[in-house]
Tab-separated table of C-alpha atoms in Angstrom:
chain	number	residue	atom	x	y	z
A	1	UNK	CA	280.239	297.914	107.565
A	2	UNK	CA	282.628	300.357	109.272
A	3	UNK	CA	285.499	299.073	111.700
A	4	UNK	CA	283.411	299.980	114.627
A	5	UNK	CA	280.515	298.104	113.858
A	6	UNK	CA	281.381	295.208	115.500
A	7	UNK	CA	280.773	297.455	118.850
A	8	UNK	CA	277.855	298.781	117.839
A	9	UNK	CA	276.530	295.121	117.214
A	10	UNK	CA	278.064	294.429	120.835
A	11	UNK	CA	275.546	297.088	122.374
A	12	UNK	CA	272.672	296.447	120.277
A	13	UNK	CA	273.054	292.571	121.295
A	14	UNK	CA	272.966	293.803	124.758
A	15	UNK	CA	270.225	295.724	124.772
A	16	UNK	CA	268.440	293.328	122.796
A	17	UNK	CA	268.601	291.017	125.756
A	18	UNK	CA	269.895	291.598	129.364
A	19	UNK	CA	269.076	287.426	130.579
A	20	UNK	CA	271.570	285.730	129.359
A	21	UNK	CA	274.823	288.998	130.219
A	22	UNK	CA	273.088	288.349	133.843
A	23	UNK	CA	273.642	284.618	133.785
A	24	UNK	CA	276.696	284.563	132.167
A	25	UNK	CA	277.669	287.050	135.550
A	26	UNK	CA	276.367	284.273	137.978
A	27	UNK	CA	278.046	281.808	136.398
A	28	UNK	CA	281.319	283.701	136.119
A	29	UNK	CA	281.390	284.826	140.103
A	30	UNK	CA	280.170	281.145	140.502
A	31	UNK	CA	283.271	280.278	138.800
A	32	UNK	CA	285.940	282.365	140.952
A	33	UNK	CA	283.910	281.584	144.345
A	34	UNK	CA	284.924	277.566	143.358
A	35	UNK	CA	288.348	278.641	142.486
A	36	UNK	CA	289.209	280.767	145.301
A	37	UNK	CA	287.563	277.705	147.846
A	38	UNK	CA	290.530	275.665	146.405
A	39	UNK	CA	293.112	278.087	148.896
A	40	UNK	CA	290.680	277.470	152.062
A	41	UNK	CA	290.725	274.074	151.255
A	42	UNK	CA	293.977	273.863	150.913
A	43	UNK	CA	294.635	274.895	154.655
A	44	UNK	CA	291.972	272.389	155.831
A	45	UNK	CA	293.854	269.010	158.265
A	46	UNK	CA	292.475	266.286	155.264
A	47	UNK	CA	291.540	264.103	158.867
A	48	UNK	CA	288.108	266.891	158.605
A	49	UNK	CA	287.026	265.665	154.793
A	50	UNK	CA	286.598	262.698	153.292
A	51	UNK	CA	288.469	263.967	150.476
A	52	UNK	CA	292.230	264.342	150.374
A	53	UNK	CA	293.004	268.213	149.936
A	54	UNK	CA	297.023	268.119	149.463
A	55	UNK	CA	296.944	265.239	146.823
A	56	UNK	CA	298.782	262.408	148.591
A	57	UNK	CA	295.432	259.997	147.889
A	58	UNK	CA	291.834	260.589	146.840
A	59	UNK	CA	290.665	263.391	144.957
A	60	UNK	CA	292.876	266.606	144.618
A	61	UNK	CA	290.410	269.505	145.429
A	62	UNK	CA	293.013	271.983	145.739
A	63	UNK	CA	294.073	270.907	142.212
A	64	UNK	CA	290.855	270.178	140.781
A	65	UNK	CA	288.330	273.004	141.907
A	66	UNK	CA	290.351	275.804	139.823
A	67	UNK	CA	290.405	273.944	137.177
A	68	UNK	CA	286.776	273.320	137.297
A	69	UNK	CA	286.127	276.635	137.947
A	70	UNK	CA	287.957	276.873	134.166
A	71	UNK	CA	285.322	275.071	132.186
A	72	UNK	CA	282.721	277.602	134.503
A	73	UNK	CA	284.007	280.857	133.781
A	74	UNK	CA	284.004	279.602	129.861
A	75	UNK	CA	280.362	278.649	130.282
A	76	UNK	CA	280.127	282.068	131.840
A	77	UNK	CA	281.777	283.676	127.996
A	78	UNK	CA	279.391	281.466	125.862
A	79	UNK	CA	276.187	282.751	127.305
A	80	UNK	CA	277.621	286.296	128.159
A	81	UNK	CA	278.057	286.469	124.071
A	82	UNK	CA	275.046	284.594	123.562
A	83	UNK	CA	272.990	287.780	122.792
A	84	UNK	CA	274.412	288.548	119.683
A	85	UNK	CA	273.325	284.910	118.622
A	86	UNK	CA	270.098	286.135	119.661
A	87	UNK	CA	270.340	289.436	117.549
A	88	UNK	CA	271.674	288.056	114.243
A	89	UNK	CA	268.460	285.826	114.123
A	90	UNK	CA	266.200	289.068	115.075
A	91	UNK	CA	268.281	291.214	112.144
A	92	UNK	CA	268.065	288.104	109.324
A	93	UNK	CA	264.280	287.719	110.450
A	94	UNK	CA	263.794	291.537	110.151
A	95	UNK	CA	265.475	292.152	106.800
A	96	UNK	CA	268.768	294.020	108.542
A	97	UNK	CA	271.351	291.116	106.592
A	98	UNK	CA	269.544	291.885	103.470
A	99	UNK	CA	270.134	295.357	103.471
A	100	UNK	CA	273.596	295.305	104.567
A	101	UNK	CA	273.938	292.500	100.746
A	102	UNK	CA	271.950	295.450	99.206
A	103	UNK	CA	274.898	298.066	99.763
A	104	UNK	CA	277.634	295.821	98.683
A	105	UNK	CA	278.423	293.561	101.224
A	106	UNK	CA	279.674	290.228	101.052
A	107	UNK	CA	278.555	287.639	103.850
A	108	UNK	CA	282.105	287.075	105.171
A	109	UNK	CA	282.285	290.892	106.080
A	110	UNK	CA	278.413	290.278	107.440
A	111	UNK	CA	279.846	287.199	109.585
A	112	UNK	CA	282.741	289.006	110.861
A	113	UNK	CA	281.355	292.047	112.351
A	114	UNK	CA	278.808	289.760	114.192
A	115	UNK	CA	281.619	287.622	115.160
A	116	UNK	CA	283.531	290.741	116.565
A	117	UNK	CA	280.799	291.396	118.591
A	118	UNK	CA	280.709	288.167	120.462
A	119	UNK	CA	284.353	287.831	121.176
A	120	UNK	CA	284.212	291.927	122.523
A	121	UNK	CA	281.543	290.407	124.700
A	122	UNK	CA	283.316	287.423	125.549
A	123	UNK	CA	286.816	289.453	126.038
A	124	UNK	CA	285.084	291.625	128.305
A	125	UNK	CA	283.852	288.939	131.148
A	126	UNK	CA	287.079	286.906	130.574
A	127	UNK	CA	288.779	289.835	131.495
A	128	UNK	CA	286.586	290.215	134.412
A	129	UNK	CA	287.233	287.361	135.590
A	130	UNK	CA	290.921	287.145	135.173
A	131	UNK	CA	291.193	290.065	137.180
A	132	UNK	CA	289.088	289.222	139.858
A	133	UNK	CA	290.203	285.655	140.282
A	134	UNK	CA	294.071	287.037	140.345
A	135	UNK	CA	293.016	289.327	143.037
A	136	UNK	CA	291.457	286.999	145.076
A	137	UNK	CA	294.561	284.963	145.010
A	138	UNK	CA	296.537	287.172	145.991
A	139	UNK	CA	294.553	287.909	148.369
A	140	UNK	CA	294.658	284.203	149.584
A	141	UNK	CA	298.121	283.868	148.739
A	142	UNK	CA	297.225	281.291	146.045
A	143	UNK	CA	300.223	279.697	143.774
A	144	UNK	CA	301.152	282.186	141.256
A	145	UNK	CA	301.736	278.900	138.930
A	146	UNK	CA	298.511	278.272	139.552
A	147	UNK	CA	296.635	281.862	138.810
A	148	UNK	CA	298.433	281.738	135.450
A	149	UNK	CA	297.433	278.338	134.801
A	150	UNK	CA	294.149	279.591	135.766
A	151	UNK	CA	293.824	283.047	133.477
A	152	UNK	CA	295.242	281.685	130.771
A	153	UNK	CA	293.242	278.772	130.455
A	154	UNK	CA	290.200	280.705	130.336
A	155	UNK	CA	291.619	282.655	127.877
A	156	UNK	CA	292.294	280.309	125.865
A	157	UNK	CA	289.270	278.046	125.624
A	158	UNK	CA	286.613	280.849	126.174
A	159	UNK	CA	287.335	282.883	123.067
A	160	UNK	CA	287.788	280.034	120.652
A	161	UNK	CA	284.442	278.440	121.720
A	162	UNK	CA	282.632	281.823	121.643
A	163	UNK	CA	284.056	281.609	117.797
A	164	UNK	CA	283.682	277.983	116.812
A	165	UNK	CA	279.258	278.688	118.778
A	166	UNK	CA	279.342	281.924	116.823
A	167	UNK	CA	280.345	280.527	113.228
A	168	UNK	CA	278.456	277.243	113.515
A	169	UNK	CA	275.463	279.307	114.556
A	170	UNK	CA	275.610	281.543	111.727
A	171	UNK	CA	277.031	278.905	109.118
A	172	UNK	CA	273.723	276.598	109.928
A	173	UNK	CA	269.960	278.175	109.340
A	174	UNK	CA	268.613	274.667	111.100
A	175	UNK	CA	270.669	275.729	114.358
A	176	UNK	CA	268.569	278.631	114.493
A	177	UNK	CA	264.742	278.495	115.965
A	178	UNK	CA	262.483	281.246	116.039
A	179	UNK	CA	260.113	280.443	119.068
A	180	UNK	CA	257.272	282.487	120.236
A	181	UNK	CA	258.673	285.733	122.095
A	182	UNK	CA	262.211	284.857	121.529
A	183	UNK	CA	264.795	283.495	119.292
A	184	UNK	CA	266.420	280.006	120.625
A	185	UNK	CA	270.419	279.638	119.513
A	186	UNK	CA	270.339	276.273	119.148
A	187	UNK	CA	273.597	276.028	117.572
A	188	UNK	CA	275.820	277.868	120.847
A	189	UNK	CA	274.458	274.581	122.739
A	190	UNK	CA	277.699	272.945	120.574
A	191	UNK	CA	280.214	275.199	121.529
A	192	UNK	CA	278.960	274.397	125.391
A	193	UNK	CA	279.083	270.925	124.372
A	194	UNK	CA	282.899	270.849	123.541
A	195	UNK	CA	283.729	272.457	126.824
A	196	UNK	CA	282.477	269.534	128.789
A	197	UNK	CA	286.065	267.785	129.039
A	198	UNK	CA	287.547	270.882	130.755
A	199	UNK	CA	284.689	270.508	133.103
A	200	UNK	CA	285.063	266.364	133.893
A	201	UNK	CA	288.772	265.565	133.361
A	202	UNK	CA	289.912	267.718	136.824
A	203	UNK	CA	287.693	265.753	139.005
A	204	UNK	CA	287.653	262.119	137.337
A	205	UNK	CA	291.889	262.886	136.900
A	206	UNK	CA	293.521	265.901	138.778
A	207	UNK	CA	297.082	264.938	138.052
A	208	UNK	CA	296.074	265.294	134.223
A	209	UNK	CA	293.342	268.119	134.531
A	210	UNK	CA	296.043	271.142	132.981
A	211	UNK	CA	297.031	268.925	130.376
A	212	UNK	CA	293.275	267.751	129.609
A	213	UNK	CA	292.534	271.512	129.483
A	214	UNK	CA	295.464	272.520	127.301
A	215	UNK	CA	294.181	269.674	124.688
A	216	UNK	CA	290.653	270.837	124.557
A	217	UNK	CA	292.382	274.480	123.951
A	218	UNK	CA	294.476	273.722	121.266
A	219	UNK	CA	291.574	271.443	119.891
A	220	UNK	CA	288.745	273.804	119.206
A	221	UNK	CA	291.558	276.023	118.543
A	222	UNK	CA	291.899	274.511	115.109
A	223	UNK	CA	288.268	274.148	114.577
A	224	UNK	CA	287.770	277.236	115.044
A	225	UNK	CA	290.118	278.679	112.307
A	226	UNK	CA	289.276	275.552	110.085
A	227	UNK	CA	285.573	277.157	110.253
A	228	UNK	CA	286.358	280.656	109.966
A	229	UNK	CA	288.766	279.735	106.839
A	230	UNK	CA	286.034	277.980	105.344
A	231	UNK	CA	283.077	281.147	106.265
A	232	UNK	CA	283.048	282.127	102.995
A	233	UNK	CA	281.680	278.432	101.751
A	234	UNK	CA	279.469	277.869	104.164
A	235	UNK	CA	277.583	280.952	104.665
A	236	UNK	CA	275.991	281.188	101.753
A	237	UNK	CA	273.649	284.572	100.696
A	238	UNK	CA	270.742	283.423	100.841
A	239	UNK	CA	271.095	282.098	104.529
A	240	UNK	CA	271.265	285.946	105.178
A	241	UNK	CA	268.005	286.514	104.001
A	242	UNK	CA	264.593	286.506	105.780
C-alpha cells in the first residue's frame, strides 16, 4: 500500500457510512455545549441550585462538567472512526485483504493503513473540537488552565482508544459480526468501555477528576502500544481472508 492509502481508506470509510461521522458530531457539540455550561454556571449565586458551583461543598459542576464533557468528546472520536471498523469487515468479507496478501503484503502493513485511517478520522473531530471548545472559552472567559486541561485531555485519551478499538477489532475475527444490511463492530464497544472512568470519576470525585483522567490516559496509553507491538502475532493471515 502507498503512504497515502491510509486517506484513501479514511474517505472510502466515510462514504461507506455517513451514521455513525453524524453521531459522533452530536456527541462532540454535545460535549462542548456541557463544557462551555461549566462558565455560566460558574457565575450562578450557589443559594439558586442545589448543587454547589464554586466547590466549597457538594458537587463541583464548574470542575466536573468539562471534565465530563472529556470522556464525551472521546465517545464523539470512537464512533466518528467507527466507519472504518465498518469498512475493514466489508473489504475482508469482499476479498479486498486478500488481494492486497496477493501483491506482497504483509498483515502488519494491512493493519496499519486501516489504523491510519481511524486516527485521521479521529484527529480530525478532536481537532474540531479543541478548537471550538477553546473558542468558546474565550469567549466566556473560561480558565486558560482549564481549556488546556480540557484539549489536551481529549487528545490524549481519544486517539489511544481509537487505536487500542481499532487493533482489538482487527486482531479478533469473533469481535466482528456480519448482520443483515450492515456490519456490527463489536469489538470498538471495548475501547468505549475503557473510557467509562473519565466519564464517572468527575462527578462521583471532582477534586480528583484531572488526575482520574490523566491515569486512564497514560493507561490505555500502554495498551495501546503493547497491542500494536504485538500486531504482527495476533493478526494472523488468514484472519484477513473472507
Amino acid at each position: 500500500m502507498s503512504g497515502g492509502q491510509g486517506t484513501i481508506i479514511a474517505k472510502r470509510s466515510v462514504s461507506l457510512s455517513k451514521t455513525y461521522p453524524a453521531i459522533g458530531v452530536f456527541l462532540a457539540l454535545l460535549g462542548l455545549v456541557i463544557s462551555s455550561s461549566s462558565g455560566l454556571i460558574g457565575n450562578i449565586p450557589t443559594t439558586t441550585i442545589p448543587v454547589n458551583a464554586t466547590g466549597t461543598g457538594g458537587l463541583d459542576l464548574a470542575r466536573a462538567l468539562p471534565l465530563v464533557s472529556v470522556a464525551l468528546q472521546v465517545f464523539a472520536a470512537i464512533i466518528f472512526a467507527t466507519p472504518v471498523l465498518l469498512l475493514y469487515v466489508y473489504d475482508k468479507n469482499n476479498g479486498t485483504l486478500e488481494y492486497f496478501l496477493s501483491l506482497g503484503m504483509n498483515q502488519g502493513e494491512i493493519y496499519r493503513q486501516y489504523l491510519k485511517a481511524a486516527l485521521i478520522l479521529a484527529s480530525v473531530l478532536a481537532v474540531f473540537d479543541v478548537v471550538i471548545d477553546v473558542a468558546a472559552g474565550l469567549i466566556q472567559g473560561t480558565s486558560g488552565l482549564m481549556l488546556l486541561e480540557v484539549s489536551g485531555l481529549v487528545v490524549a485519551i481519544a486517539l489511544p482508544a481509537v487505536s487500542f478499538g481499532t487493533l482489538v477489532m482487527i486482531s479478533f475475527s469473533s469481535l466482528q459480526k456480519q448482520r443483515v444490511g450492515s456490519n456490527q463492530p463489536l469489538g470498538m464497544a471495548i475501547g468505549i468501555f475503557i473510557v467509562l472512568p473519565a466519564y464517572l470519576g468527575p462527578l462521583v470525585a471532582p477534586s480528583l477528576g484531572l488526575e482520574i483522567d490523566l491515569l486512564l490516559a497514560g493507561l490505555i496509553v500502554v495498551l495501546s502500544l503493547l497491542m500494536y507491538l504485538s500486531a504482527s502475532r495476533l493478526i494472523s493471515r488468514e484472519k484477513l481472508l473472507p
